[in-house]
Amino acid sequence: MHLYNMRTYQYLTAIFVALHLFACQNKSSETQSTEKVNTDSVSAFRSMLEQYNEDRLRLFPIDATYAGDNRYNDQLPNYSSLAFQKEIKGFYQKYLGELDGYDPATMDDNDKVSYDVLKWECETGLADMTFPSYEMPVNQFSSMHLVIGQLAAGESAQPFKTAKDYENWLSRLDAYVVWCDTTIQRMKEGMASGRVLPRILAEKTVPQMAALDHGPVEDHLFYMPVKLFPEGMGEEDKARLKEAYTKMIGEKIIPAYKRFHDFIKNSYVPACRESSGIDGVPGGRAYYDTQIKKYTTTDMTADEVFQLGMGEVDRLKAEMEKVKESVGFDGDLKAFFDHVRNKKELMPFTQPQQVIDHFNEIHSRMKVNLMKLFNNTPKAGFEVRRTEAFREASASAEYTSGSKDGSRPGIFYVPIPDVHKYNIFADEDLFLHEAIPGHHYQVSLAQENKSLPTFRQTLWYSSYVEGWALYCESLGKELGLYTDPYQYFGMLSAEMHRAIRLVVDVGMHVKGWSREQAIQFSMENEAEPEASIVAEIERYMSWPGQALSYKIGQLKIRELRAMAEERLGASFDVRAFHDHVLESGSVPLAVLEKRIKSWVEEELRVKN
């Protein structure tokens, strides 16, 4: 090559190399800048989630207490006040606006779920507020006076371990008295607008109030913490707190309950309605549609829910017929229900403690098989307890979550209003649902999952939570239970109970069914005792839509398991399936379905 050309070539090459290096450096700088923006965006999004949780706990301090967060144990907002309603609306609107600043397409899978869940939370919360439910704030099944009564017993979520704990409760009770008086005012407004309870439900709250509207103070439920002073508390603190509790109960709590009792008995009950469903109040029908979406996390219509329920009732009846024939019962299914309700061998107990011992025995029997179905088990403790006497008559069996730090166990509460009539035919099924592996596994594993943002560790989407628990009832044979045909019939009866809910809930709240019609439909299709059926129907009357969540959620989880089993074949691992259902925490059903389908696709990709 000519020297001139060689130098020109070298010169041009040097320029090219320099330009290439500059471009690479610039591209690297742009990449680093983009990565920094993405990192900053992820960090900001996750910080926003944590702030949402902090604001939520401040607004709902009872939730914080149940989660074991003791920062707000002295607080109780005036939930019935219009100012609080305005604050809640602003809270949801604020975080919906915050979400507009983030693009879920740029997020990892966990953050995408958090985005979807928070959006659902805010939109559902705002939809709820289109109906003034604060005008109907009290019922016989789930309202503040029952929550406070449970906490007041001294052995629930509210801690009573230090003098400060005792002082926190006194402060919370001061706020509770304010809530009581404001709630009476809201109920008067409900009387004026026509938004009142069915009369039968209002009547059930009268004895609840009457049980706490008189002394002697030393025998009052709210005095129990004084009888449970912890070891090591100083005598001076004990004397001071005893005096403060005596004064609080005698001068504030008893008078507040007296006002409440007199108002409900003398003014509210006479103004209440004879209709059973929420469509009997202004705006009630539209409100029910929002509750279907809230509690099923689907877009199902009331008619679709009703028809699904009727189909499930027919399917389960056919299964029940097989059990009836297997035990040699001569008679129709309705007669078999009466046989099960009244069979003396199924009512063997004379002491309430025997019921508790029976559930603990069920737990012991199934423990060995849990590892076959679950990779992960909760660290949280677990106990079976009898439901407190003041609410036992109207209560269903239920699970109360333990604290996040493990200091308070998860508790399975069992009502035993009359031990001589306590029927055990569905106890194995009941334990699987309310206790293990139902709510206890589900709730505790979510609380213990550090990969979840804090607000997702304690969420409670009814279709997911109750759907999982009802799904767990079907695991009995895999766990070594249901060897007794009556216990298997108990499982079918419990599933029938949830199918019936789809029918009677829509029936009462949309189709004009009366309480009595709903009770009759239940009596004809399940073996629950009449007293239990009555309590259940009245529960649905007080809580429109919630009863739909169980069966809708269960059917979706069953559908997802069947899909995974079919597509994965011999490589399907039920433990991995359960891991993927549980490790996301409580989520809307559409989010769960997307998650399980993604897992199946990944398993197939790896397999192939």
Coordinates of C-alpha atoms in Angstrom, one line a residue:
M1 CA 0.0 0.0 0.0
H2 CA 1.2 3.5 -0.8
L3 CA 2.5 5.4 2.2
Y4 CA 0.0 8.2 1.7
N5 CA -2.9 5.8 1.5
M6 CA -1.5 3.9 4.5
R7 CA -1.6 7.0 6.6
T8 CA -5.0 8.0 5.3
Y9 CA -6.2 4.5 6.2
Q10 CA -4.7 4.7 9.7
Y11 CA -6.1 8.1 10.2
L12 CA -9.6 7.1 9.1
T13 CA -9.4 3.9 11.2
A14 CA -8.5 6.0 14.3
I15 CA -11.4 8.2 13.7
F16 CA -13.7 5.2 13.2
V17 CA -12.4 3.6 16.4
A18 CA -12.8 6.9 18.3
L19 CA -16.4 7.3 17.1
H20 CA -17.2 3.7 17.9
L21 CA -15.8 4.1 21.4
F22 CA -17.7 7.3 21.9
A23 CA -20.9 5.6 20.7
C24 CA -20.3 2.7 23.0
Q25 CA -19.6 5.0 25.9
N26 CA -22.7 7.0 25.1
K27 CA -24.8 3.9 24.8
S28 CA -23.4 2.5 28.1
S29 CA -24.2 5.9 29.7
E30 CA -27.8 5.7 28.3
T31 CA -28.2 2.1 29.6
Q32 CA -26.9 3.1 33.0
S33 CA -29.2 6.0 33.0
T34 CA -32.2 3.9 32.0
E35 CA -31.3 1.3 34.6
K36 CA -31.0 4.0 37.2
V37 CA -34.5 5.3 36.2
N38 CA -35.9 1.8 36.4
T39 CA -34.3 1.2 39.8
D40 CA -35.5 4.5 41.1
S41 CA -39.0 3.8 39.8
V42 CA -39.1 0.3 41.5
S43 CA -37.8 1.8 44.7
A44 CA -40.4 4.6 44.6
F45 CA -43.2 2.1 43.8
R46 CA -42.3 -0.1 46.7
S47 CA -41.9 2.8 49.1
M48 CA -45.4 3.9 48.0
L49 CA -46.8 0.5 48.9
E50 CA -45.2 0.7 52.3
Q51 CA -46.7 4.2 52.8
Y52 CA -50.1 2.9 51.8
N53 CA -49.8 0.2 54.5
E54 CA -48.8 2.8 57.1
D55 CA -51.7 5.0 56.3
R56 CA -54.1 2.1 56.3
L57 CA -53.0 0.9 59.7
R58 CA -53.4 4.4 61.1
L59 CA -56.9 4.6 59.7
F60 CA -57.8 1.1 60.8
P61 CA -55.9 0.6 64.1
I62 CA -57.9 -2.5 65.0
D63 CA -56.4 -4.2 62.0
A64 CA -53.0 -3.2 63.3
T65 CA -53.7 -4.7 66.7
Y66 CA -54.8 -8.0 65.1
A67 CA -51.6 -8.1 63.1
G68 CA -49.6 -7.6 66.2
D69 CA -48.6 -4.1 65.4
N70 CA -49.0 -2.4 68.8
R71 CA -48.3 1.2 67.8
Y72 CA -52.0 2.1 67.6
N73 CA -53.4 0.0 70.5
D74 CA -54.7 3.1 72.2
Q75 CA -56.6 4.4 69.2
L76 CA -60.1 3.8 67.7
P77 CA -61.2 6.2 65.0
N78 CA -64.9 7.3 65.0
Y79 CA -65.8 5.0 62.1
S80 CA -69.4 6.2 62.2
S81 CA -68.5 9.9 61.7
L82 CA -69.0 11.6 58.4
A83 CA -65.5 13.1 58.9
F84 CA -64.0 9.6 58.9
Q85 CA -66.0 8.6 55.8
K86 CA -64.5 11.7 54.0
E87 CA -61.0 10.8 55.2
I88 CA -61.4 7.2 53.9
K89 CA -62.6 8.4 50.5
G90 CA -59.6 10.7 50.2
F91 CA -57.3 7.9 51.2
Y92 CA -58.5 5.6 48.3
Q93 CA -58.5 8.5 45.8
K94 CA -55.0 9.5 46.8
Y95 CA -53.5 6.1 46.1
L96 CA -55.4 5.5 42.9
G97 CA -53.8 8.8 41.8
E98 CA -50.4 7.5 42.9
L99 CA -50.8 4.4 40.8
D100 CA -51.3 6.4 37.7
G101 CA -47.6 7.4 37.9
Y102 CA -46.4 3.8 37.4
D103 CA -46.4 1.5 34.4
P104 CA -47.0 -2.2 35.4
A105 CA -45.5 -3.3 32.1
T106 CA -42.0 -2.3 33.4
M107 CA -42.4 -4.3 36.7
D108 CA -41.4 -7.7 37.8
D109 CA -44.1 -10.3 38.5
N110 CA -44.4 -9.6 42.2
D111 CA -44.7 -5.9 41.7
K112 CA -47.3 -6.4 39.0
V113 CA -49.4 -8.3 41.4
S114 CA -49.0 -5.6 44.0
Y115 CA -50.0 -3.0 41.5
D116 CA -53.1 -5.0 40.5
V117 CA -54.0 -5.7 44.1
L118 CA -53.7 -2.1 45.3
K119 CA -55.7 -0.9 42.3
W120 CA -58.4 -3.4 43.2
E121 CA -58.3 -2.3 46.9
C122 CA -58.8 1.3 46.1
E123 CA -61.5 0.9 43.4
T124 CA -63.5 -1.6 45.6
G125 CA -63.2 0.7 48.6
L126 CA -64.6 3.6 46.6
A127 CA -67.4 1.5 45.1
D128 CA -68.4 0.5 48.6
M129 CA -68.7 4.1 49.6
T130 CA -71.4 4.8 47.1
F131 CA -73.9 3.3 49.6
P132 CA -74.2 4.9 53.0
S133 CA -73.7 1.7 55.0
Y134 CA -72.7 3.8 58.0
E135 CA -76.4 4.4 58.5
M136 CA -76.6 0.6 59.3
P137 CA -73.5 0.2 61.3
V138 CA -74.7 -2.4 63.9
N139 CA -75.9 -5.9 63.5
Q140 CA -76.0 -9.1 65.5
F141 CA -73.1 -10.8 63.7
S142 CA -70.2 -8.5 62.8
S143 CA -70.0 -4.9 64.1
M144 CA -67.8 -2.9 66.4
H145 CA -69.7 -3.7 69.6
L146 CA -68.8 -7.4 69.1
V147 CA -65.2 -6.7 68.2
I148 CA -64.7 -4.5 71.2
G149 CA -66.4 -7.1 73.4
Q150 CA -64.1 -9.8 72.2
L151 CA -61.0 -7.7 72.8
A152 CA -62.3 -6.6 76.2
A153 CA -62.2 -10.2 77.5
G154 CA -58.4 -9.8 77.8
E155 CA -57.4 -13.0 75.9
S156 CA -57.7 -11.9 72.3
A157 CA -55.6 -9.6 70.1
Q158 CA -55.4 -6.6 72.5
P159 CA -52.4 -7.3 74.6
F160 CA -52.5 -7.0 78.4
K161 CA -48.9 -7.7 79.4
T162 CA -47.7 -4.3 80.8
A163 CA -49.1 -1.3 82.6
K164 CA -48.8 0.6 79.3
D165 CA -51.0 -2.1 77.6
Y166 CA -53.7 -1.5 80.2
E167 CA -53.5 2.2 79.7
N168 CA -53.8 1.8 75.9
W169 CA -57.0 -0.1 76.4
L170 CA -58.5 2.6 78.6
S171 CA -57.7 5.2 75.8
R172 CA -59.3 3.0 73.2
L173 CA -62.4 2.6 75.4
D174 CA -62.7 6.4 75.7
A175 CA -62.8 6.5 71.8
Y176 CA -65.3 3.5 71.8
V177 CA -67.8 5.5 73.9
V178 CA -67.6 8.3 71.4
W179 CA -68.2 5.7 68.6
C180 CA -71.3 4.4 70.5
D181 CA -72.9 7.8 70.7
T182 CA -72.1 8.7 67.1
T183 CA -73.4 5.4 65.9
I184 CA -76.7 6.0 67.6
Q185 CA -77.0 9.3 65.6
R186 CA -76.1 7.5 62.3
M187 CA -78.8 4.9 63.0
K188 CA -81.3 7.6 63.6
E189 CA -80.4 9.0 60.2
G190 CA -80.9 5.5 58.8
M191 CA -84.4 5.4 60.3
A192 CA -85.2 8.7 58.5
S193 CA -83.8 7.5 55.2
G194 CA -85.3 4.0 55.4
R195 CA -81.9 2.3 55.7
V196 CA -82.6 0.1 58.7
L197 CA -82.0 -3.6 59.6
P198 CA -84.6 -6.3 59.2
R199 CA -86.5 -6.3 62.5
I200 CA -85.4 -9.9 63.5
L201 CA -81.7 -8.9 63.3
A202 CA -82.2 -5.7 65.3
E203 CA -83.9 -7.8 68.0
K204 CA -80.9 -10.1 68.2
T205 CA -78.7 -7.2 69.2
V206 CA -80.9 -6.3 72.2
P207 CA -79.6 -9.1 74.5
Q208 CA -76.1 -8.4 73.3
M209 CA -76.3 -4.9 74.6
A210 CA -78.3 -5.9 77.7
A211 CA -75.6 -8.3 78.8
L212 CA -73.2 -5.3 79.2
D213 CA -75.5 -2.5 80.4
H214 CA -75.4 -3.2 84.1
G215 CA -73.1 -4.1 87.0
P216 CA -71.7 -5.1 89.3
V217 CA -68.5 -3.8 87.8
E218 CA -66.5 -6.7 89.1
D219 CA -68.6 -9.2 87.1
H220 CA -68.6 -7.2 83.9
L221 CA -66.8 -8.6 80.8
F222 CA -64.7 -5.4 80.5
Y223 CA -63.4 -6.0 84.0
M224 CA -61.7 -9.3 83.0
P225 CA -58.2 -7.7 82.3
V226 CA -58.1 -6.7 86.0
K227 CA -58.6 -10.3 86.9
L228 CA -55.8 -11.2 84.6
F229 CA -53.0 -8.9 85.8
P230 CA -49.7 -10.4 84.6
E231 CA -47.1 -11.8 87.0
G232 CA -44.5 -9.2 87.9
M233 CA -46.8 -6.2 87.6
G234 CA -46.2 -3.9 90.6
E235 CA -48.8 -3.6 93.4
E236 CA -49.0 0.2 92.8
D237 CA -49.8 -0.2 89.1
K238 CA -52.4 -2.9 90.0
A239 CA -54.1 -0.6 92.5
R240 CA -54.1 2.3 90.1
L241 CA -55.3 0.4 87.1
K242 CA -58.0 -1.4 89.1
E243 CA -59.4 2.0 90.2
A244 CA -59.2 3.3 86.6
Y245 CA -61.0 0.3 85.2
T246 CA -63.7 0.4 87.8
K247 CA -64.3 4.0 87.0
M248 CA -64.2 3.5 83.3
I249 CA -66.7 0.6 83.4
G250 CA -69.0 2.1 86.0
E251 CA -69.1 5.7 84.7
K252 CA -68.6 5.3 80.9
I253 CA -69.0 1.7 79.5
I254 CA -72.1 0.6 81.4
P255 CA -73.9 4.0 80.7
A256 CA -72.9 3.8 77.0
Y257 CA -74.4 0.3 76.7
K258 CA -77.4 1.4 78.6
R259 CA -78.0 4.2 76.1
F260 CA -77.4 1.8 73.2
H261 CA -79.7 -0.9 74.7
D262 CA -82.5 1.6 75.3
F263 CA -82.2 3.2 71.9
I264 CA -82.3 -0.1 70.0
K265 CA -85.1 -1.7 72.1
N266 CA -87.4 1.3 72.3
S267 CA -86.7 3.3 69.2
Y268 CA -84.8 1.3 66.6
V269 CA -86.5 -2.1 66.6
P270 CA -90.0 -0.6 66.1
A271 CA -88.7 1.4 63.1
C272 CA -87.1 -1.7 61.4
R273 CA -88.3 -3.4 58.3
E274 CA -90.0 -6.7 57.7
S275 CA -88.1 -7.4 54.4
S276 CA -85.1 -9.8 54.6
G277 CA -82.9 -8.5 51.7
I278 CA -80.8 -5.4 51.2
D279 CA -83.0 -4.6 48.2
G280 CA -85.6 -3.5 50.9
V281 CA -83.7 -0.3 51.5
P282 CA -83.1 2.7 49.2
G283 CA -80.1 1.9 46.9
G284 CA -79.9 -1.6 48.2
R285 CA -80.2 -3.4 44.9
A286 CA -77.3 -1.5 43.2
Y287 CA -75.3 -1.9 46.4
Y288 CA -75.7 -5.7 46.2
D289 CA -74.1 -5.7 42.7
T290 CA -71.0 -4.0 44.2
Q291 CA -70.9 -6.6 46.9
I292 CA -71.0 -9.5 44.4
K293 CA -67.9 -8.0 42.8
K294 CA -66.3 -7.3 46.1
Y295 CA -66.8 -10.7 47.6
T296 CA -66.4 -12.9 44.5
T297 CA -63.7 -10.7 42.8
T298 CA -65.5 -11.5 39.5
D299 CA -68.0 -9.8 37.2
M300 CA -70.7 -12.4 37.7
T301 CA -74.3 -11.3 37.8
A302 CA -76.8 -12.2 40.5
D303 CA -78.6 -14.5 38.1
E304 CA -75.4 -16.3 37.2
V305 CA -74.6 -16.8 40.8
F306 CA -78.1 -18.1 41.5
Q307 CA -78.0 -20.6 38.6
L308 CA -74.6 -21.8 39.6
G309 CA -75.8 -22.5 43.1
M310 CA -78.8 -24.4 41.9
G311 CA -76.6 -26.6 39.7
E312 CA -74.2 -27.3 42.6
V313 CA -77.1 -28.2 44.9
D314 CA -78.3 -30.8 42.4
R315 CA -74.8 -32.3 42.0
L316 CA -74.2 -32.6 45.7
K317 CA -77.6 -34.1 46.3
A318 CA -76.6 -37.0 44.1
E319 CA -73.4 -37.5 46.0
M320 CA -75.3 -37.5 49.3
E321 CA -77.6 -40.1 48.0
K322 CA -74.6 -42.4 47.6
V323 CA -73.6 -42.0 51.2
K324 CA -77.1 -42.5 52.5
E325 CA -77.3 -45.8 50.6
S326 CA -73.8 -46.9 51.9
V327 CA -74.9 -46.7 55.5
G328 CA -78.1 -48.6 54.7
F329 CA -80.5 -45.8 55.6
D330 CA -84.1 -46.6 54.4
G331 CA -85.8 -43.3 53.6
D332 CA -85.4 -40.2 51.4
L333 CA -82.6 -37.7 51.7
K334 CA -84.6 -35.3 53.7
A335 CA -85.3 -38.0 56.3
F336 CA -81.6 -38.8 56.3
F337 CA -80.9 -35.2 57.2
D338 CA -83.1 -35.5 60.2
H339 CA -81.4 -38.8 61.0
V340 CA -78.0 -37.2 61.0
R341 CA -79.2 -34.2 63.0
N342 CA -80.7 -36.3 65.7
K343 CA -78.4 -39.4 65.8
K344 CA -77.4 -39.8 69.5
E345 CA -74.1 -41.4 68.6
L346 CA -73.1 -38.2 66.8
M347 CA -73.8 -36.1 70.0
P348 CA -71.5 -37.9 72.5
F349 CA -70.3 -35.0 74.7
T350 CA -71.3 -33.8 78.1
Q351 CA -68.6 -31.2 78.8
P352 CA -67.5 -28.4 76.5
Q353 CA -63.8 -29.4 77.0
Q354 CA -64.6 -32.7 75.3
V355 CA -65.4 -30.7 72.1
I356 CA -62.1 -28.9 72.2
D357 CA -60.2 -32.2 72.9
H358 CA -62.0 -33.8 69.9
F359 CA -60.7 -31.1 67.5
N360 CA -57.2 -31.5 68.9
E361 CA -57.4 -35.2 68.3
I362 CA -58.4 -34.6 64.7
H363 CA -55.3 -32.4 64.3
S364 CA -53.0 -35.1 65.8
R365 CA -54.5 -37.7 63.4
M366 CA -53.8 -35.8 60.3
K367 CA -50.4 -34.2 61.1
V368 CA -48.4 -37.1 59.6
N369 CA -50.0 -36.5 56.2
L370 CA -49.6 -32.8 55.9
M371 CA -46.1 -33.1 54.5
K372 CA -47.5 -35.0 51.6
L373 CA -49.5 -32.0 50.5
F374 CA -47.4 -29.0 51.6
N375 CA -43.8 -28.0 51.4
N376 CA -44.3 -25.0 53.7
T377 CA -45.9 -25.0 57.1
P378 CA -46.4 -21.9 59.3
K379 CA -44.1 -21.0 62.2
A380 CA -47.1 -19.4 64.0
G381 CA -48.7 -21.3 66.9
F382 CA -52.2 -22.6 66.9
E383 CA -55.0 -23.2 69.5
V384 CA -58.6 -24.3 69.7
R385 CA -60.8 -22.3 72.0
R386 CA -64.4 -22.1 73.0
T387 CA -66.2 -18.9 71.7
E388 CA -66.8 -16.4 74.5
A389 CA -70.2 -16.7 76.2
F390 CA -71.4 -13.2 75.4
R391 CA -71.5 -13.8 71.6
E392 CA -71.7 -17.6 71.5
A393 CA -75.4 -17.9 70.8
S394 CA -75.1 -16.0 67.5
A395 CA -71.6 -17.0 66.5
S396 CA -70.3 -19.5 63.9
A397 CA -67.1 -21.4 64.2
E398 CA -64.3 -19.1 63.1
Y399 CA -60.6 -18.5 62.9
T400 CA -58.8 -15.5 64.3
S401 CA -55.3 -14.9 62.9
G402 CA -52.2 -14.8 65.1
S403 CA -49.9 -11.8 65.3
K404 CA -47.2 -11.3 62.7
D405 CA -44.4 -11.6 65.2
G406 CA -45.7 -15.0 66.5
S407 CA -46.4 -13.8 70.0
R408 CA -50.1 -14.6 69.7
P409 CA -51.2 -17.9 68.1
G410 CA -53.9 -18.3 65.5
I411 CA -57.1 -19.3 67.2
F412 CA -59.9 -21.6 66.1
Y413 CA -63.0 -20.5 68.0
V414 CA -65.8 -23.1 68.5
P415 CA -69.3 -22.1 69.8
I416 CA -70.8 -24.6 72.1
P417 CA -74.0 -23.1 73.3
D418 CA -75.4 -26.5 74.3
V419 CA -72.8 -29.3 74.6
H420 CA -75.5 -32.0 74.8
K421 CA -76.8 -31.0 71.3
Y422 CA -73.3 -30.6 69.8
N423 CA -73.2 -32.8 66.7
I424 CA -69.8 -34.0 65.5
F425 CA -70.7 -35.3 62.0
A426 CA -68.9 -32.4 60.2
D427 CA -66.1 -31.7 62.7
E428 CA -63.2 -33.2 60.5
D429 CA -64.4 -31.0 57.6
L430 CA -64.8 -27.9 59.9
F431 CA -61.2 -28.3 61.2
L432 CA -59.8 -28.5 57.7
H433 CA -61.6 -25.3 56.8
E434 CA -61.2 -23.0 59.8
A435 CA -58.0 -24.4 61.2
I436 CA -55.4 -26.6 59.4
P437 CA -54.6 -26.4 56.5
G438 CA -57.4 -23.9 55.9
H439 CA -57.2 -20.4 57.3
H440 CA -54.3 -21.1 59.6
Y441 CA -51.9 -22.1 56.8
Q442 CA -53.2 -19.5 54.5
V443 CA -53.1 -16.5 56.9
S444 CA -49.9 -17.4 58.7
L445 CA -47.9 -18.2 55.6
A446 CA -48.8 -14.9 54.1
Q447 CA -47.9 -13.0 57.3
E448 CA -44.6 -14.8 57.4
N449 CA -43.7 -14.3 53.7
K450 CA -41.0 -11.6 53.7
S451 CA -41.1 -11.3 49.9
L452 CA -44.5 -9.8 50.0
P453 CA -45.0 -6.0 50.6
T454 CA -46.3 -5.5 54.1
F455 CA -49.9 -4.6 53.0
R456 CA -50.2 -7.9 51.2
Q457 CA -49.2 -10.0 54.2
T458 CA -52.6 -9.3 55.9
L459 CA -55.1 -8.9 53.1
W460 CA -58.3 -10.8 53.2
Y461 CA -60.1 -11.2 49.9
S462 CA -63.1 -13.3 50.8
S463 CA -63.2 -15.3 47.5
Y464 CA -59.6 -16.3 47.9
V465 CA -59.5 -16.8 51.6
E466 CA -62.8 -18.6 51.9
G467 CA -62.3 -20.3 48.6
W468 CA -59.1 -21.8 49.8
A469 CA -60.6 -22.9 53.1
L470 CA -63.5 -24.6 51.3
Y471 CA -61.0 -26.2 48.9
C472 CA -59.1 -27.6 51.9
E473 CA -62.3 -29.4 53.0
S474 CA -61.9 -31.6 49.9
L475 CA -58.4 -32.7 51.0
G476 CA -59.7 -34.8 53.9
K477 CA -59.1 -38.2 52.3
E478 CA -55.6 -37.2 51.2
L479 CA -54.9 -36.3 54.8
G480 CA -56.2 -39.6 56.2
L481 CA -59.6 -38.3 57.3
Y482 CA -63.2 -39.1 56.2
T483 CA -62.8 -42.8 56.9
D484 CA -66.2 -42.6 58.6
P485 CA -69.0 -42.2 56.1
Y486 CA -70.8 -39.8 58.4
Q487 CA -67.7 -37.5 58.4
Y488 CA -67.5 -37.7 54.6
F489 CA -71.2 -36.9 54.6
G490 CA -70.2 -33.9 56.8
M491 CA -67.9 -32.7 54.1
L492 CA -70.6 -33.0 51.4
S493 CA -73.0 -31.2 53.8
A494 CA -70.5 -28.4 54.3
E495 CA -70.0 -28.0 50.6
M496 CA -73.8 -28.2 50.1
H497 CA -74.0 -25.5 52.8
R498 CA -71.9 -23.2 50.6
A499 CA -73.8 -24.0 47.4
I500 CA -77.0 -23.2 49.2
R501 CA -75.5 -19.8 50.1
L502 CA -75.3 -18.9 46.4
V503 CA -79.0 -19.6 46.2
V504 CA -80.4 -18.1 49.4
D505 CA -78.1 -15.0 49.4
V506 CA -79.3 -13.9 46.0
G507 CA -82.8 -15.2 46.8
M508 CA -83.1 -12.8 49.7
H509 CA -81.2 -9.8 48.5
V510 CA -82.5 -9.8 44.9
K511 CA -85.4 -12.2 44.3
G512 CA -87.6 -11.2 47.2
W513 CA -87.2 -14.3 49.2
S514 CA -88.1 -14.1 52.9
R515 CA -86.0 -15.2 55.8
E516 CA -88.4 -18.1 56.2
Q517 CA -88.2 -19.2 52.6
A518 CA -84.4 -19.2 52.9
I519 CA -84.5 -21.3 56.0
Q520 CA -86.9 -23.8 54.4
F521 CA -84.7 -24.1 51.3
S522 CA -81.7 -24.8 53.6
M523 CA -83.6 -27.3 55.8
E524 CA -84.6 -29.3 52.7
N525 CA -81.1 -29.5 51.2
E526 CA -78.7 -29.9 54.2
A527 CA -78.3 -31.7 57.5
E528 CA -77.4 -28.7 59.7
P529 CA -79.5 -28.3 62.8
E530 CA -82.3 -25.9 62.5
A531 CA -80.8 -23.5 65.0
S532 CA -77.6 -23.3 63.1
I533 CA -79.4 -22.8 59.8
V534 CA -81.4 -19.9 61.3
A535 CA -78.2 -18.3 62.6
E536 CA -76.6 -18.7 59.2
I537 CA -79.5 -17.2 57.3
E538 CA -79.6 -14.2 59.6
R539 CA -75.9 -13.8 59.1
Y540 CA -76.4 -13.5 55.3
M541 CA -79.1 -11.0 55.9
S542 CA -76.7 -8.9 57.9
W543 CA -73.7 -9.2 55.4
P544 CA -75.0 -9.1 51.8
G545 CA -72.8 -10.9 49.3
Q546 CA -70.1 -12.3 51.6
A547 CA -71.7 -15.7 51.6
L548 CA -71.1 -16.0 47.8
S549 CA -67.3 -16.0 48.2
Y550 CA -66.8 -19.5 49.4
K551 CA -68.1 -21.5 46.5
I552 CA -66.9 -19.2 43.8
G553 CA -63.4 -19.3 45.2
Q554 CA -63.4 -23.0 45.8
L555 CA -64.5 -23.8 42.3
K556 CA -61.8 -21.6 40.8
I557 CA -59.0 -23.2 42.8
R558 CA -60.4 -26.7 41.9
E559 CA -60.5 -25.6 38.2
L560 CA -56.9 -24.4 38.4
R561 CA -55.7 -27.7 40.0
A562 CA -57.5 -29.8 37.4
M563 CA -56.0 -27.7 34.6
A564 CA -52.5 -28.1 36.1
E565 CA -52.9 -31.8 36.6
E566 CA -54.1 -32.3 33.0
R567 CA -51.4 -30.3 31.4
L568 CA -48.4 -31.4 33.6
G569 CA -49.5 -35.0 33.8
A570 CA -47.1 -37.2 35.8
S571 CA -44.9 -34.2 36.6
F572 CA -47.7 -32.4 38.5
D573 CA -46.6 -31.9 42.1
V574 CA -49.5 -31.0 44.4
R575 CA -47.1 -29.5 47.0
A576 CA -45.8 -27.1 44.3
F577 CA -49.4 -26.2 43.3
H578 CA -50.3 -25.4 46.9
D579 CA -47.1 -23.4 47.3
H580 CA -48.0 -21.2 44.3
V581 CA -51.6 -20.7 45.5
L582 CA -50.5 -19.6 49.0
E583 CA -47.2 -17.8 48.5
S584 CA -48.8 -14.8 46.7
G585 CA -51.0 -14.0 49.7
S586 CA -54.6 -13.2 49.3
V587 CA -55.3 -11.9 45.8
P588 CA -58.4 -11.5 43.5
L589 CA -59.2 -14.7 41.6
A590 CA -58.2 -13.3 38.2
V591 CA -54.7 -12.5 39.6
L592 CA -54.5 -16.0 41.1
E593 CA -55.5 -17.6 37.8
K594 CA -52.9 -15.7 35.9
R595 CA -50.3 -16.7 38.4
I596 CA -51.1 -20.4 38.3
K597 CA -51.2 -20.5 34.5
S598 CA -47.8 -18.8 34.3
W599 CA -46.4 -21.4 36.6
V600 CA -47.8 -24.3 34.5
E601 CA -46.3 -22.7 31.3
E602 CA -42.9 -22.4 33.0
E603 CA -43.1 -26.0 34.2
L604 CA -43.9 -27.1 30.6
R605 CA -41.1 -25.0 29.2
V606 CA -38.6 -26.6 31.6
K607 CA -40.0 -30.1 31.0
N608 CA -39.7 -29.7 27.2

